[in-house]
Short mmCIF file of C-alpha atoms and ligand atoms in Angstrom, two decimals:
data_model
loop_
_atom_site.label_atom_id
_atom_site.label_comp_id
_atom_site.label_asym_id
_atom_site.label_seq_id
_atom_site.Cartn_x
_atom_site.Cartn_y
_atom_site.Cartn_z
CA MET A 1 -0.45 -7.87 64.60
CA SER A 2 1.61 -10.85 65.68
CA PRO A 3 5.23 -10.68 64.47
CA ASP A 4 4.76 -14.32 63.44
CA PHE A 5 1.91 -13.43 61.09
CA PRO A 6 3.12 -14.63 57.68
CA ALA A 7 3.67 -11.69 55.36
CA PHE A 8 1.26 -11.66 52.43
CA ALA A 9 3.72 -9.67 50.39
CA LEU A 10 6.59 -10.10 47.97
CA SER A 11 9.96 -10.69 49.62
CA ALA A 12 12.54 -7.90 49.66
CA GLU A 13 14.51 -9.94 47.07
CA HIS A 14 11.55 -10.06 44.71
CA GLU A 15 10.95 -6.30 45.10
CA ALA A 16 14.64 -5.62 44.45
CA LEU A 17 14.52 -7.83 41.36
CA ARG A 18 11.53 -5.86 40.06
CA GLU A 19 13.39 -2.59 40.51
CA SER A 20 16.47 -3.82 38.69
CA VAL A 21 14.50 -5.31 35.77
CA ARG A 22 12.42 -2.13 35.47
CA ALA A 23 15.59 -0.01 35.38
CA LEU A 24 17.04 -2.18 32.61
CA ALA A 25 13.75 -2.22 30.69
CA ASP A 26 13.35 1.56 30.94
CA ASP A 27 16.94 2.12 29.85
CA LYS A 28 17.53 -0.51 27.16
CA ILE A 29 14.20 -1.96 26.03
CA ALA A 30 11.46 0.71 26.12
CA PRO A 31 13.37 3.07 23.79
CA ARG A 32 13.64 0.23 21.24
CA ALA A 33 10.06 -1.07 21.42
CA ALA A 34 8.49 1.04 18.65
CA ASP A 35 11.34 0.21 16.28
CA ILE A 36 11.16 -3.52 17.07
CA ASP A 37 7.43 -3.35 16.23
CA ARG A 38 8.09 -1.39 13.03
CA THR A 39 10.90 -3.56 11.63
CA GLY A 40 9.61 -6.90 12.90
CA GLU A 41 13.17 -8.00 13.52
CA PHE A 42 14.29 -10.14 16.42
CA PRO A 43 15.89 -7.71 18.93
CA MET A 44 19.39 -9.15 19.28
CA ASP A 45 20.56 -6.09 21.27
CA VAL A 46 17.78 -6.70 23.82
CA TYR A 47 18.69 -10.38 23.95
CA ASP A 48 22.32 -9.45 24.68
CA ALA A 49 21.25 -7.00 27.40
CA LEU A 50 19.05 -9.67 29.01
CA VAL A 51 21.88 -12.23 28.84
CA LYS A 52 24.32 -9.75 30.43
CA ALA A 53 21.87 -9.24 33.31
CA ASP A 54 21.13 -13.00 33.53
CA LEU A 55 17.43 -12.40 32.84
CA HIS A 56 17.07 -14.31 29.53
CA ALA A 57 16.46 -17.74 31.09
CA ALA A 58 16.64 -17.08 34.82
CA HIS A 59 14.52 -20.12 35.65
CA ILE A 60 17.34 -22.56 34.85
CA PRO A 61 18.58 -24.10 38.12
CA GLU A 62 22.06 -23.25 39.40
CA SER A 63 23.09 -26.89 38.96
CA TYR A 64 22.87 -26.31 35.18
CA GLY A 65 24.63 -22.95 35.28
CA GLY A 66 21.45 -20.85 35.55
CA ALA A 67 20.35 -18.11 37.94
CA GLY A 68 17.98 -20.51 39.73
CA ALA A 69 15.16 -17.97 39.87
CA ASP A 70 11.90 -19.25 41.37
CA ALA A 71 8.62 -19.09 39.45
CA LEU A 72 7.59 -15.81 41.11
CA ALA A 73 10.90 -14.17 40.18
CA CYS A 74 10.40 -15.38 36.60
CA VAL A 75 6.96 -13.79 36.34
CA ILE A 76 8.30 -10.52 37.72
CA ILE A 77 11.04 -10.54 35.05
CA ILE A 78 8.56 -11.28 32.25
CA GLU A 79 6.04 -8.72 33.56
CA GLU A 80 8.61 -5.93 33.73
CA VAL A 81 10.09 -6.67 30.30
CA ALA A 82 6.56 -6.86 28.80
CA ARG A 83 5.68 -3.48 30.37
CA ALA A 84 8.28 -2.04 27.99
CA CYS A 85 8.08 -4.45 25.02
CA ALA A 86 5.93 -7.57 24.69
CA SER A 87 8.08 -9.04 21.89
CA SER A 88 11.16 -8.89 24.11
CA SER A 89 9.34 -10.58 27.00
CA LEU A 90 9.06 -13.67 24.81
CA ILE A 91 12.81 -14.22 25.19
CA PRO A 92 12.62 -15.31 28.87
CA ALA A 93 9.08 -16.71 28.44
CA VAL A 94 9.87 -19.00 25.49
CA ASN A 95 13.23 -20.10 26.90
CA LYS A 96 11.19 -21.32 29.85
CA LEU A 97 8.48 -22.89 27.68
CA GLY A 98 11.05 -24.80 25.61
CA THR A 99 13.05 -26.09 28.57
CA VAL A 100 10.37 -26.97 31.14
CA PRO A 101 9.72 -30.32 29.37
CA LEU A 102 13.37 -31.20 30.05
CA LEU A 103 13.22 -29.99 33.64
CA LEU A 104 10.09 -32.07 34.22
CA ALA A 105 11.01 -35.26 32.44
CA ALA A 106 14.47 -35.50 30.81
CA SER A 107 17.37 -37.64 32.01
CA GLU A 108 20.13 -35.97 33.99
CA GLU A 109 22.51 -36.47 31.07
CA MET A 110 20.11 -34.69 28.71
CA LYS A 111 19.63 -31.77 31.10
CA GLN A 112 23.40 -31.40 31.48
CA ARG A 113 23.74 -31.35 27.68
CA TYR A 114 21.03 -28.83 26.79
CA LEU A 115 20.41 -26.51 29.74
CA PRO A 116 23.90 -24.95 30.30
CA PRO A 117 24.15 -23.44 26.77
CA VAL A 118 20.75 -21.78 27.32
CA ALA A 119 21.82 -20.53 30.75
CA ARG A 120 25.01 -19.08 29.22
CA GLY A 121 23.00 -17.27 26.54
CA GLU A 122 24.55 -19.29 23.72
CA ALA A 123 21.29 -20.90 22.63
CA MET A 124 17.54 -20.32 22.89
CA PHE A 125 14.91 -23.05 23.21
CA SER A 126 11.54 -23.07 21.39
CA TYR A 127 8.50 -25.29 21.89
CA GLY A 128 6.78 -27.12 19.03
CA LEU A 129 3.37 -28.51 19.91
CA SER A 130 0.83 -26.88 17.54
CA GLU A 131 0.20 -27.91 13.95
CA ARG A 132 -1.84 -26.48 11.08
CA GLU A 133 -4.65 -28.99 11.73
CA ALA A 134 -4.00 -29.51 15.44
CA GLY A 135 -4.25 -26.30 17.48
CA SER A 136 -6.68 -26.62 20.37
CA ASP A 137 -6.99 -30.34 19.62
CA THR A 138 -3.31 -31.15 20.21
CA ALA A 139 -3.86 -34.93 20.41
CA SER A 140 -4.81 -34.96 16.72
CA MET A 141 -1.28 -34.01 15.64
CA ARG A 142 0.20 -35.71 12.57
CA CYS A 143 3.91 -34.99 12.74
CA LYS A 144 5.56 -38.41 13.02
CA ALA A 145 8.74 -39.69 14.63
CA THR A 146 9.30 -43.18 13.27
CA PRO A 147 11.72 -45.42 15.17
CA ASP A 148 14.58 -46.67 12.95
CA GLY A 149 17.29 -48.68 14.71
CA ASP A 150 18.55 -46.47 17.57
CA ASP A 151 17.25 -43.34 15.83
CA PHE A 152 13.94 -41.61 15.14
CA VAL A 153 13.05 -40.13 11.75
CA LEU A 154 10.78 -37.06 11.82
CA ASN A 155 8.36 -36.14 9.05
CA GLY A 156 5.70 -33.45 9.07
CA GLN A 157 5.31 -29.90 10.31
CA LYS A 158 4.65 -27.72 13.34
CA SER A 159 2.87 -24.36 13.13
CA TRP A 160 3.14 -21.01 14.88
CA ILE A 161 6.43 -21.66 16.63
CA THR A 162 7.68 -18.65 18.57
CA ASN A 163 11.32 -17.65 18.05
CA ALA A 164 11.69 -20.33 15.36
CA GLY A 165 14.84 -19.80 13.35
CA GLU A 166 16.46 -17.85 16.20
CA SER A 167 16.47 -20.78 18.64
CA GLN A 168 19.14 -23.48 18.43
CA PHE A 169 17.03 -26.07 20.25
CA TYR A 170 13.37 -27.18 19.91
CA THR A 171 11.16 -29.36 22.02
CA VAL A 172 9.10 -31.13 19.38
CA LEU A 173 6.05 -33.33 19.96
CA ALA A 174 5.48 -36.11 17.43
CA VAL A 175 3.47 -39.30 17.01
CA THR A 176 5.64 -42.34 17.69
CA ASP A 177 2.90 -44.97 17.61
CA PRO A 178 0.33 -44.12 14.88
CA ASP A 179 -1.88 -47.05 15.85
CA GLY A 180 -1.60 -46.36 19.57
CA GLU A 181 -4.22 -44.87 21.89
CA ARG A 182 -5.01 -41.21 21.15
CA GLY A 183 -2.89 -38.92 23.34
CA ARG A 184 -0.67 -41.77 24.56
CA ASN A 185 0.97 -42.28 21.17
CA ILE A 186 2.97 -39.05 21.23
CA SER A 187 6.56 -38.51 22.39
CA ALA A 188 8.70 -35.42 23.06
CA PHE A 189 12.11 -34.85 21.49
CA VAL A 190 14.85 -32.27 21.32
CA VAL A 191 15.61 -31.24 17.73
CA GLU A 192 18.64 -29.08 16.96
CA LYS A 193 18.59 -26.30 14.38
CA SER A 194 21.48 -27.94 12.53
CA ASP A 195 19.81 -31.36 12.18
CA PRO A 196 19.65 -32.37 8.48
CA GLY A 197 16.08 -32.44 7.18
CA PHE A 198 14.93 -29.69 9.58
CA ASP A 199 13.88 -26.35 8.07
CA PHE A 200 11.64 -23.33 8.70
CA GLY A 201 8.68 -21.71 6.94
CA GLU A 202 8.40 -18.01 6.15
CA LYS A 203 7.85 -15.60 9.03
CA GLU A 204 4.13 -15.11 9.78
CA ARG A 205 2.89 -11.53 9.20
CA LYS A 206 1.25 -10.77 12.53
CA LEU A 207 -0.96 -8.21 14.26
CA GLY A 208 1.42 -7.81 17.20
CA ILE A 209 4.50 -9.20 18.98
CA LYS A 210 6.24 -8.49 15.70
CA GLY A 211 9.77 -8.71 17.09
CA SER A 212 9.27 -12.35 17.96
CA PRO A 213 9.48 -14.47 14.81
CA THR A 214 6.67 -17.02 14.40
CA ARG A 215 7.42 -19.71 11.81
CA GLU A 216 6.55 -23.27 10.88
CA LEU A 217 8.98 -26.11 11.55
CA HIS A 218 9.37 -28.52 8.61
CA PHE A 219 10.73 -32.03 8.95
CA ASP A 220 11.70 -34.01 5.87
CA ASN A 221 13.27 -37.34 6.88
CA CYS A 222 14.97 -35.57 9.76
CA ARG A 223 17.00 -38.24 11.56
CA ILE A 224 17.76 -37.70 15.25
CA PRO A 225 19.49 -40.06 17.69
CA GLY A 226 17.34 -41.99 20.18
CA ASP A 227 18.91 -40.17 23.12
CA ARG A 228 16.98 -37.02 22.13
CA LEU A 229 13.78 -38.52 23.54
CA ILE A 230 12.50 -36.49 26.54
CA GLY A 231 11.09 -38.83 29.19
CA GLU A 232 9.40 -42.05 28.16
CA ARG A 233 8.03 -42.93 24.76
CA GLY A 234 4.27 -42.24 24.70
CA GLU A 235 4.50 -39.71 27.54
CA GLY A 236 5.04 -36.69 25.26
CA LEU A 237 1.58 -35.12 25.37
CA LYS A 238 1.40 -35.51 29.14
CA ILE A 239 4.76 -33.73 29.46
CA ALA A 240 3.66 -31.01 27.00
CA LEU A 241 0.44 -30.32 28.90
CA ARG A 242 2.14 -30.37 32.32
CA THR A 243 4.58 -27.84 30.89
CA LEU A 244 1.69 -25.54 29.95
CA ASP A 245 0.32 -25.68 33.51
CA HIS A 246 3.53 -23.94 34.59
CA THR A 247 4.11 -21.64 31.64
CA ARG A 248 0.57 -20.28 31.30
CA VAL A 249 1.45 -18.37 34.46
CA THR A 250 4.19 -16.60 32.48
CA ILE A 251 1.67 -15.58 29.80
CA GLY A 252 -0.46 -14.13 32.58
CA ALA A 253 2.62 -12.15 33.65
CA GLN A 254 3.18 -10.95 30.10
CA ALA A 255 -0.45 -9.78 29.96
CA VAL A 256 -0.11 -7.94 33.29
CA GLY A 257 3.06 -6.23 32.06
CA ILE A 258 1.52 -5.09 28.77
CA ALA A 259 -1.54 -3.74 30.61
CA GLN A 260 0.61 -1.92 33.17
CA GLY A 261 2.59 -0.26 30.38
CA ALA A 262 -0.65 0.97 28.80
CA LEU A 263 -2.16 2.19 32.10
CA ASP A 264 1.03 4.05 33.06
CA TYR A 265 1.16 5.78 29.69
CA ALA A 266 -2.53 6.73 29.80
CA LEU A 267 -2.17 8.13 33.34
CA GLY A 268 0.59 10.44 32.15
CA TYR A 269 -1.41 11.51 29.09
CA VAL A 270 -4.70 12.39 30.83
CA LYS A 271 -2.87 14.73 33.22
CA GLU A 272 -1.31 16.65 30.32
CA ARG A 273 -4.09 16.73 27.74
CA LYS A 274 -6.50 19.65 28.14
CA GLN A 275 -10.05 19.94 26.78
CA PHE A 276 -12.84 22.28 27.89
CA GLY A 277 -10.20 24.33 29.69
CA LYS A 278 -8.94 21.61 32.02
CA ALA A 279 -6.91 18.41 32.13
CA ILE A 280 -9.04 15.52 30.91
CA ALA A 281 -7.99 13.69 34.13
CA GLU A 282 -10.43 15.93 35.94
CA PHE A 283 -13.44 14.39 34.19
CA GLN A 284 -15.06 11.87 36.50
CA GLY A 285 -16.07 9.67 33.55
CA LEU A 286 -12.38 9.12 32.79
CA GLN A 287 -11.44 8.75 36.46
CA PHE A 288 -13.90 5.85 36.72
CA MET A 289 -12.30 4.23 33.66
CA LEU A 290 -8.84 4.60 35.21
CA ALA A 291 -10.02 3.17 38.52
CA ASP A 292 -11.57 0.12 36.80
CA MET A 293 -8.43 -0.45 34.75
CA ALA A 294 -6.17 -0.35 37.82
CA MET A 295 -8.54 -2.45 39.94
CA LYS A 296 -8.76 -5.27 37.37
CA LEU A 297 -5.06 -5.12 36.64
CA GLU A 298 -4.19 -5.48 40.33
CA ALA A 299 -6.57 -8.45 40.66
CA ALA A 300 -4.91 -10.06 37.62
CA ARG A 301 -1.43 -9.47 39.06
CA GLN A 302 -2.36 -11.07 42.40
CA MET A 303 -3.80 -14.09 40.61
CA VAL A 304 -0.65 -14.49 38.52
CA TYR A 305 1.55 -14.30 41.62
CA VAL A 306 -0.54 -16.86 43.50
CA ALA A 307 -0.39 -19.16 40.46
CA ALA A 308 3.41 -18.65 40.31
CA ALA A 309 3.71 -19.71 43.95
CA LYS A 310 1.65 -22.81 43.13
CA SER A 311 3.87 -23.53 40.14
CA GLU A 312 6.97 -23.27 42.34
CA ARG A 313 5.53 -25.64 44.94
CA GLY A 314 3.97 -27.96 42.37
CA ASP A 315 0.55 -27.72 44.07
CA ALA A 316 -2.17 -30.11 42.90
CA ASP A 317 -4.47 -27.22 41.94
CA LEU A 318 -1.90 -25.59 39.62
CA PRO A 319 -3.84 -26.61 36.44
CA PHE A 320 -6.83 -24.53 37.62
CA PHE A 321 -4.74 -21.59 38.78
CA GLY A 322 -2.45 -21.57 35.73
CA ALA A 323 -5.45 -21.52 33.39
CA ALA A 324 -7.33 -18.95 35.51
CA ALA A 325 -4.33 -16.61 35.78
CA LYS A 326 -3.62 -16.72 32.04
CA CYS A 327 -7.27 -16.36 31.07
CA TYR A 328 -8.16 -13.58 33.50
CA ALA A 329 -4.96 -11.57 33.03
CA SER A 330 -5.16 -11.74 29.24
CA ASP A 331 -8.82 -10.67 29.20
CA VAL A 332 -7.87 -7.78 31.51
CA ALA A 333 -4.91 -6.87 29.29
CA MET A 334 -7.18 -6.67 26.24
CA GLU A 335 -9.66 -4.50 28.12
CA VAL A 336 -7.08 -2.22 29.72
CA THR A 337 -5.10 -1.64 26.52
CA THR A 338 -8.30 -0.94 24.56
CA ASP A 339 -9.37 1.57 27.23
CA ALA A 340 -5.90 3.15 27.16
CA VAL A 341 -6.36 3.79 23.42
CA GLN A 342 -9.77 5.30 24.23
CA LEU A 343 -8.29 7.60 26.88
CA LEU A 344 -5.87 9.03 24.32
CA GLY A 345 -8.63 9.67 21.78
CA GLY A 346 -7.26 10.08 18.24
CA ALA A 347 -3.71 10.08 19.60
CA GLY A 348 -4.32 6.57 20.88
CA TYR A 349 -4.92 5.32 17.36
CA VAL A 350 -1.59 6.38 15.87
CA LYS A 351 1.95 5.13 16.23
CA ASP A 352 3.22 8.35 17.83
CA HIS A 353 2.10 6.79 21.13
CA PRO A 354 2.72 3.20 22.32
CA VAL A 355 -0.81 2.25 23.38
CA GLU A 356 -1.97 1.06 19.93
CA ARG A 357 1.03 -1.31 19.86
CA MET A 358 0.20 -2.51 23.37
CA MET A 359 -3.41 -3.19 22.32
CA ARG A 360 -2.20 -5.22 19.33
CA ASP A 361 0.35 -7.07 21.48
CA ALA A 362 -2.23 -7.85 24.19
CA LYS A 363 -4.43 -9.83 21.79
CA ILE A 364 -2.06 -12.76 21.47
CA THR A 365 -2.19 -13.43 25.21
CA GLN A 366 -5.83 -14.53 24.78
CA ILE A 367 -4.79 -16.97 22.06
CA TYR A 368 -1.49 -18.75 22.63
CA GLU A 369 -0.65 -21.51 25.12
CA GLY A 370 -4.30 -22.46 24.65
CA THR A 371 -7.06 -20.00 23.75
CA ASN A 372 -9.14 -18.57 26.57
CA GLN A 373 -11.97 -20.92 25.56
CA ILE A 374 -9.59 -23.82 26.19
CA GLN A 375 -8.53 -22.29 29.54
CA ARG A 376 -12.19 -22.27 30.56
CA ILE A 377 -12.48 -25.94 29.57
CA VAL A 378 -9.41 -26.71 31.72
CA MET A 379 -10.89 -24.79 34.69
CA ALA A 380 -14.31 -26.41 34.37
CA ARG A 381 -12.74 -29.87 34.18
CA GLN A 382 -10.82 -29.21 37.39
CA LEU A 383 -13.97 -27.92 39.13
CA LEU A 384 -16.10 -30.86 38.09
CA LYS A 385 -13.62 -33.48 39.24
CA ARG A 386 -13.29 -31.95 42.74
CA LYS A 387 -14.81 -34.19 45.39
C1 FAD B 1 1.84 -15.63 17.45
C2 FAD B 1 1.64 -17.04 17.86
C3 FAD B 1 2.64 -17.70 18.54
C4 FAD B 1 2.47 -19.04 18.90
N1 FAD B 1 3.52 -19.73 19.49
C5 FAD B 1 3.42 -21.07 19.66
C6 FAD B 1 4.56 -21.84 20.07
O1 FAD B 1 5.65 -21.30 20.33
N2 FAD B 1 4.43 -23.19 20.14
C7 FAD B 1 3.26 -23.82 19.86
O2 FAD B 1 3.24 -25.04 19.95
N3 FAD B 1 2.17 -23.13 19.48
C8 FAD B 1 2.22 -21.77 19.36
N4 FAD B 1 1.12 -21.05 18.94
C9 FAD B 1 -0.12 -21.76 18.61
C10 FAD B 1 -1.26 -21.46 19.58
O3 FAD B 1 -1.07 -22.09 20.80
C11 FAD B 1 -2.55 -21.89 18.86
O4 FAD B 1 -2.79 -20.94 17.83
C12 FAD B 1 -3.74 -21.97 19.80
O5 FAD B 1 -3.58 -23.03 20.71
C13 FAD B 1 -5.07 -22.12 19.04
O6 FAD B 1 -5.02 -23.11 18.07
P1 FAD B 1 -5.56 -22.78 16.58
O7 FAD B 1 -4.87 -21.54 16.16
O8 FAD B 1 -5.39 -23.97 15.73
O9 FAD B 1 -7.07 -22.43 16.80
P2 FAD B 1 -8.30 -23.47 16.73
O10 FAD B 1 -8.02 -24.64 17.62
O11 FAD B 1 -8.64 -23.73 15.30
O12 FAD B 1 -9.47 -22.59 17.39
C14 FAD B 1 -10.28 -21.70 16.66
C15 FAD B 1 -11.36 -21.17 17.61
O13 FAD B 1 -12.16 -22.27 18.08
C16 FAD B 1 -12.17 -22.28 19.50
N5 FAD B 1 -12.26 -23.68 19.97
C17 FAD B 1 -11.53 -24.75 19.56
N6 FAD B 1 -11.90 -25.86 20.22
C18 FAD B 1 -12.89 -25.48 21.09
C19 FAD B 1 -13.69 -26.15 22.06
N7 FAD B 1 -13.52 -27.45 22.31
N8 FAD B 1 -14.63 -25.43 22.73
C20 FAD B 1 -14.78 -24.10 22.51
N9 FAD B 1 -14.05 -23.41 21.62
C21 FAD B 1 -13.11 -24.08 20.92
C22 FAD B 1 -10.87 -21.61 19.92
O14 FAD B 1 -10.93 -21.09 21.23
C23 FAD B 1 -10.77 -20.50 18.87
O15 FAD B 1 -11.56 -19.42 19.26
C24 FAD B 1 1.26 -19.69 18.63
C25 FAD B 1 0.22 -19.00 17.97
C26 FAD B 1 0.41 -17.70 17.58
C27 FAD B 1 -0.69 -16.99 16.83
#
């Protein structure tokens, strides 16, 4: 093979990063995962450990005090944290989701104001797009930001917002021109937790990812200064959807991590558990299940990494690959975690083992940042417009 042949492999730096994140996750996060799931409390100790290791928002560029990790490094971080605890992986994932709108479209002054506190671990950033009546159909949102002198006044609500209440900063999408063209009448803003007129709903009682609070955002005549506008007025939905092209890749990574955690646990179990006088790993029916799980998981991982490289380069086909990676990896995560429960038999169904939690956690990856039906719409749209 020619020495010039480009390596189709992770760099040594990416491999080293994986090792260091896995060591931290095994040491500090995995032992806490069952308790985080049981109590449903935000894991502040995990947050502190991630901040200490500079893994909580590693995507923030060095010019804003961040680690400057590329998109592939970010997915490796999220994957390895999710392998131990899906709730905890939402710390780096949602910090990225909340701040990408600024990285894509905000003024330099705004980036200098909001990104360094996140990089330092002093603030988290959430992302408020969805509403009660506007989930898949984001353009039908009703939350309003009415111009008033130099300010905007927000009224309405946002639903399902991850890490709400814990985050200091929120990217919020709101209608600025109610009579304007659908989709082009929405703008993006930064809202701060301390802004008067801004409040939170009760925590949702969820199937999984219980250590990541999900709450509504409520705005009641919440006045914010005009310099909180991200990008141009009317460009908000475009910015929000471009953000998702990049961050869906991170949900794919979360799915891969959850599935890997379940497969690893099941592999250990089948070698130990004996029935009919031998380890259940010796039954070919189970070996075929394990092989299918690993094969699909590896395909999902490769797709997520390719999509991450496209995100880093800003390739034109990122919308297809971001949707495909999220959709495929999350479907695989649901399948692999369900099979892991099956491989443990009755033991898989109880909380003495982590695979039932992983199965519950996997489900959300098929739903948020656009359901997998919506991902298929995005993919089909991209295919049909190709010349
Ligand atoms: C735990 C959790 C955390 C979340 N975090 C965030 C967050 O941080 N920020 C944020 O903004 N949002 C967040 N969301 C919201 C999430 O993105 C939405 O729930 C999701 O986009 C689906 O919207 P919906 O729930 O209104 O479902 P609906 O849009 O009502 O969909 C219901 C069903 O109809 C299907 N459907 C809808 N339209 C079509 C169509 N055109 N063709 C085919 N099928 C269709 C959907 O796929 C789904 O199966 C979160 C949600 C959850 C549950």
